Amino acid sequence: MPQTPHHGSGPSASRPLAGLTAIVTGAGRGLGRAEALELAALGANLVVNDYGQPGRDGSGEASAAPAEEVAAEIRASGGRALAHLGDVADFAVARELVGLAVSTYGRLDILVNNAGILRDRMVFSMTEDEWDSVIRVHLKGHFNTTRFAAAHWRDRAKAAGAPVYGRIVNTSSEAFLAGSAGQPNYAAAKGGIVGLTTSTANALAKYGVTANAICPRARTRMTQDVFGAAADTGGGTPDPLAPEHVAPLVGYLASPAAGGVDGQLFVVHGGMVAVVERPRVAAVFDTAKEMFGYEELDGLLTPYYAGRPPGESFAAPEILTLGHRA
């Protein structure tokens, strides 16, 4: 069994992450910020990563970088947190980030990959830079941090001669599941993240590490052009697309209670969590000869698809209709 952390009499139900150390990337605003605050509230020590640099406010006064503001907010609430300003899509920066967590808190236990950007455009209009930048930040950024966290956990497990505690939560998207037409770069990156997640889950299970992916729907600075501003519902009703609806699932997946949850994909937003089933084989065709030819495939596949619903494909746009059932 994976080793559990030692911190006094053990974690309470309200602070299941007490004594654990977490990295959250892209945590200066939006989803990452909500996730970092959630993990801190559950007891974790935080390294808050974001690419944003210090700036100046409306009066011209110097202002802290977003990651520094989130770390300060956690410390003001009695938690332990420090900021890391850097681009996790840079291999060396990701190594530095994981090293900072280990040198500051003694070890790393939880990695939440959230950093990302959008460069939306139809595939026939997309530039090379719009493709490369999104793949770099999302997919390579997830790989970079995972690579160094995984090496840390493998080394610890080998030194201990037993599994250790490790949790990875990666951020995919419904754009991958539904085949979002205006986001070929983003959908490809998010699909790649699911592949990275399941591969990592299989590779690290023997070391006590789990890896799962979430597809969150949230109103953030990155998605403001997609979802627009929150509607005024009145009466203090929470925005169903608030990032705070997503953060508790991340907290759960990072916890000891989720030790049996591995290689899974979830859709989460607005008071709803959906477990996405793995792909299943719909039909199998065998050649009657030594190998297929055009005519035989035409005779088998053409009538098969003629009997399928028009427009049905591997994409699952019905995912976009999921919502909280009050």
XYZ file of C-alpha atoms in Angstrom:
326
model
C 0.000 0.000 0.000
C 1.192 3.595 -0.613
C 2.765 5.285 2.372
C 0.530 7.836 4.087
C 1.922 11.048 5.515
C 2.739 11.354 9.202
C 1.525 14.510 10.890
C 0.673 14.106 14.549
C -2.439 12.023 15.062
C -3.135 11.871 11.333
C -5.287 13.894 8.955
C -8.775 14.813 10.076
C -11.821 14.519 7.862
C -11.760 18.288 7.323
C -8.012 18.464 6.579
C -7.193 15.256 4.675
C -4.167 16.849 2.996
C -2.466 18.005 6.201
C 1.288 17.512 5.915
C 1.202 17.019 2.133
C 2.816 19.312 -0.436
C 1.091 20.372 -3.652
C 2.074 22.222 -6.812
C -0.675 23.930 -8.827
C 0.340 25.388 -12.184
C -1.456 28.322 -13.763
C -2.693 29.169 -10.275
C -2.588 32.959 -10.355
C -6.206 33.283 -11.448
C -9.341 31.353 -12.330
C -9.393 27.587 -11.977
C -5.825 27.277 -10.728
C -6.397 29.864 -8.024
C -9.586 28.134 -6.836
C -7.784 24.776 -6.822
C -4.813 26.130 -4.860
C -7.109 27.690 -2.258
C -9.057 24.430 -1.973
C -5.943 22.321 -1.453
C -4.660 24.784 1.144
C -8.008 24.709 2.964
C -7.708 20.907 3.053
C -4.320 21.262 4.760
C -1.723 21.068 1.964
C 1.429 23.149 1.694
C 1.351 24.971 -1.665
C 3.677 26.028 -4.409
C 1.596 28.401 -6.516
C 2.923 28.611 -10.067
C 1.958 31.101 -12.741
C 3.658 32.808 -15.647
C 2.298 36.239 -14.716
C 4.886 38.781 -13.594
C 4.617 41.729 -11.163
C 2.995 44.819 -12.656
C 1.354 48.094 -11.692
C -2.176 48.831 -10.580
C -4.467 51.586 -11.863
C -2.735 54.233 -9.749
C 0.688 53.286 -11.067
C 1.757 51.563 -7.866
C 3.731 48.341 -8.101
C 1.531 45.248 -7.780
C 2.428 41.673 -6.954
C 2.338 38.924 -9.542
C -0.935 36.937 -9.475
C 0.812 33.841 -8.079
C 2.295 35.906 -5.268
C -1.127 37.301 -4.439
C -2.616 33.802 -4.191
C 0.268 32.579 -2.030
C -0.172 35.603 0.250
C -3.902 34.881 0.485
C -3.161 31.327 1.617
C -0.630 32.497 4.202
C -3.081 35.103 5.498
C -5.535 32.273 6.145
C -2.953 30.382 8.180
C -1.629 28.102 5.451
C 1.840 27.598 4.020
C 2.460 28.744 0.463
C 5.079 30.272 -1.780
C 4.902 31.536 -5.331
C 6.862 30.379 -8.352
C 6.873 32.618 -11.410
C 7.747 30.752 -14.560
C 6.619 29.083 -17.766
C 6.150 25.355 -17.134
C 6.323 24.717 -20.875
C 10.059 25.359 -20.431
C 11.691 22.043 -19.462
C 14.261 23.656 -17.151
C 11.626 25.804 -15.438
C 9.500 22.722 -14.709
C 12.531 21.009 -13.171
C 13.120 24.106 -11.038
C 9.462 24.152 -9.929
C 9.482 20.555 -8.693
C 12.869 21.115 -7.068
C 11.510 24.171 -5.241
C 8.663 22.165 -3.725
C 11.003 19.407 -2.575
C 13.686 21.731 -1.173
C 11.125 23.895 0.660
C 8.803 21.269 2.104
C 10.924 18.122 1.983
C 8.975 16.317 -0.734
C 6.224 16.616 -3.317
C 2.944 14.728 -2.959
C 0.431 16.365 -5.315
C 0.761 17.865 -8.797
C -2.151 19.744 -10.351
C -1.498 20.765 -13.958
C -3.719 23.631 -15.013
C -1.639 26.163 -16.976
C -2.993 26.925 -20.438
C -3.829 29.460 -23.140
C -6.347 29.774 -25.972
C -5.690 30.694 -29.600
C -9.020 29.781 -31.195
C -9.425 29.646 -34.975
C -10.845 27.291 -37.575
C -8.358 24.736 -38.860
C -8.256 26.283 -42.339
C -7.300 29.683 -40.879
C -4.974 28.691 -38.038
C -1.373 29.877 -38.116
C 1.603 27.724 -37.252
C 2.286 29.822 -34.150
C -1.323 29.491 -32.954
C -0.978 25.718 -33.222
C 2.492 25.469 -31.693
C 1.872 27.818 -28.762
C -1.246 25.988 -27.540
C 0.326 22.537 -27.883
C 3.444 23.839 -26.100
C 1.736 25.372 -23.082
C -0.942 22.720 -22.541
C 0.544 19.410 -23.623
C 4.263 20.022 -23.215
C 3.634 21.947 -19.989
C 1.742 18.974 -18.539
C 4.496 16.600 -19.636
C 7.330 18.713 -18.236
C 6.050 18.894 -14.675
C 4.854 15.281 -14.760
C 8.276 14.114 -15.901
C 10.105 15.618 -12.907
C 7.410 14.775 -10.361
C 7.373 11.172 -11.604
C 11.158 10.905 -11.271
C 10.904 12.244 -7.711
C 8.304 9.640 -6.738
C 10.152 6.796 -8.439
C 13.381 7.677 -6.645
C 11.595 7.919 -3.289
C 9.841 4.589 -3.835
C 13.112 2.880 -4.753
C 14.850 4.354 -1.691
C 11.993 3.259 0.581
C 11.572 -0.123 -1.064
C 7.818 0.506 -1.051
C 5.167 2.616 -2.793
C 4.912 6.276 -1.788
C 2.130 8.876 -1.883
C 1.634 10.691 -5.161
C -1.305 12.311 -6.925
C -1.499 13.918 -10.363
C -4.578 15.815 -11.536
C -4.402 16.965 -15.161
C -6.703 19.402 -16.927
C -8.302 18.255 -20.171
C -11.436 19.754 -21.755
C -14.835 18.992 -23.211
C -13.443 20.485 -26.440
C -11.554 17.220 -26.894
C -14.609 15.072 -26.167
C -17.006 17.055 -28.345
C -14.612 17.857 -31.191
C -14.864 21.638 -30.898
C -14.716 22.904 -34.492
C -13.094 26.256 -33.723
C -10.408 24.840 -31.448
C -8.347 22.249 -33.346
C -5.168 23.140 -31.432
C -6.863 23.165 -28.035
C -8.861 19.976 -28.691
C -5.714 18.190 -29.859
C -3.724 19.331 -26.835
C -6.476 18.314 -24.422
C -6.869 14.920 -26.097
C -3.120 14.466 -25.790
C -3.346 15.253 -22.087
C -5.796 12.380 -21.613
C -3.362 10.041 -23.364
C -0.530 11.364 -21.187
C -2.676 10.831 -18.091
C -3.569 7.208 -18.774
C 0.005 6.380 -19.785
C 1.308 8.003 -16.608
C -1.263 6.180 -14.483
C -0.105 2.832 -15.872
C 3.578 3.706 -15.484
C 3.412 5.013 -11.915
C 0.819 2.749 -10.281
C 3.508 0.451 -8.881
C 5.080 3.423 -7.114
C 1.830 4.356 -5.355
C 1.028 7.286 -7.641
C -2.356 7.960 -9.254
C -3.036 10.143 -12.297
C -6.457 11.396 -13.320
C -7.814 14.054 -15.676
C -10.704 16.475 -15.383
C -12.670 18.345 -18.038
C -13.826 21.475 -16.187
C -16.271 24.053 -17.466
C -15.643 27.373 -15.759
C -15.882 31.093 -16.355
C -12.327 32.406 -16.200
C -10.245 35.067 -17.884
C -9.176 32.482 -20.476
C -12.787 31.534 -21.324
C -14.452 34.952 -21.079
C -14.885 35.079 -24.856
C -16.496 31.617 -24.765
C -18.905 31.960 -21.837
C -19.168 35.741 -21.450
C -19.928 37.469 -18.169
C -21.868 35.783 -15.386
C -25.609 36.454 -15.475
C -27.127 38.369 -12.568
C -29.198 35.617 -10.976
C -30.054 37.687 -7.900
C -30.397 36.510 -4.346
C -26.746 35.531 -4.103
C -27.192 32.435 -6.285
C -23.705 31.148 -7.175
C -22.602 31.258 -10.795
C -22.903 27.669 -12.125
C -19.673 28.254 -14.044
C -17.683 29.551 -11.072
C -14.271 27.832 -10.728
C -15.154 27.033 -7.132
C -17.486 24.298 -8.414
C -14.465 22.472 -9.870
C -11.965 22.791 -7.016
C -13.545 20.263 -4.600
C -13.119 17.424 -7.116
C -9.435 18.311 -7.422
C -9.174 18.257 -3.643
C -10.792 14.844 -3.514
C -8.582 13.370 -6.249
C -5.533 14.677 -4.377
C -6.610 13.012 -1.131
C -5.894 9.619 0.450
C -9.570 8.724 -0.079
C -9.002 8.659 -3.863
C -6.238 6.061 -3.735
C -8.423 3.655 -5.741
C -9.235 6.213 -8.454
C -6.631 6.021 -11.210
C -6.494 6.683 -14.948
C -9.973 8.220 -14.918
C -11.570 11.114 -16.802
C -14.211 13.377 -15.248
C -16.406 16.205 -16.508
C -17.113 18.718 -13.743
C -18.998 22.008 -13.479
C -21.885 23.674 -11.672
C -22.594 21.074 -8.981
C -22.112 18.064 -11.277
C -19.406 15.436 -11.660
C -19.660 12.954 -14.537
C -17.434 9.893 -14.952
C -16.560 9.418 -18.623
C -16.465 5.797 -19.746
C -13.525 4.529 -21.740
C -13.968 3.943 -25.492
C -15.446 0.586 -26.434
C -15.301 -1.345 -29.692
C -18.556 -0.948 -31.626
C -17.959 -3.483 -34.385
C -15.285 -5.848 -35.702
C -14.919 -6.964 -39.325
C -12.717 -9.855 -40.427
C -11.582 -10.506 -43.957
C -12.726 -13.680 -45.656
C -9.417 -13.764 -47.490
C -5.768 -13.394 -46.496
C -6.036 -9.606 -46.433
C -8.624 -6.912 -47.068
C -9.101 -5.318 -50.471
C -11.133 -2.274 -51.446
C -14.180 -4.245 -52.655
C -14.493 -6.305 -49.501
C -14.185 -3.242 -47.260
C -16.778 -1.444 -49.381
C -19.149 -4.376 -48.982
C -18.719 -4.424 -45.207
C -18.231 -0.830 -44.089
C -20.516 1.058 -46.460
C -23.730 -0.722 -45.337
C -22.578 -0.603 -41.722
C -22.281 3.191 -41.780
C -25.455 3.548 -43.814
C -27.261 2.050 -40.829
C -25.659 4.406 -38.300
C -27.290 7.720 -37.265
C -26.307 10.547 -39.660
C -23.373 12.605 -38.405
C -22.463 10.218 -35.606
C -18.708 10.054 -35.052
C -16.159 9.367 -32.328
C -16.876 12.861 -30.952
C -19.453 13.040 -28.160
C -21.186 16.456 -28.399
C -23.874 15.275 -25.989
C -21.281 15.809 -23.253
C -21.972 19.528 -23.654
C -25.593 19.055 -22.547
C -24.631 17.658 -19.148
C -25.747 19.769 -16.217
C -26.644 19.652 -12.555
C -29.998 17.993 -11.930
C -31.551 19.917 -9.052
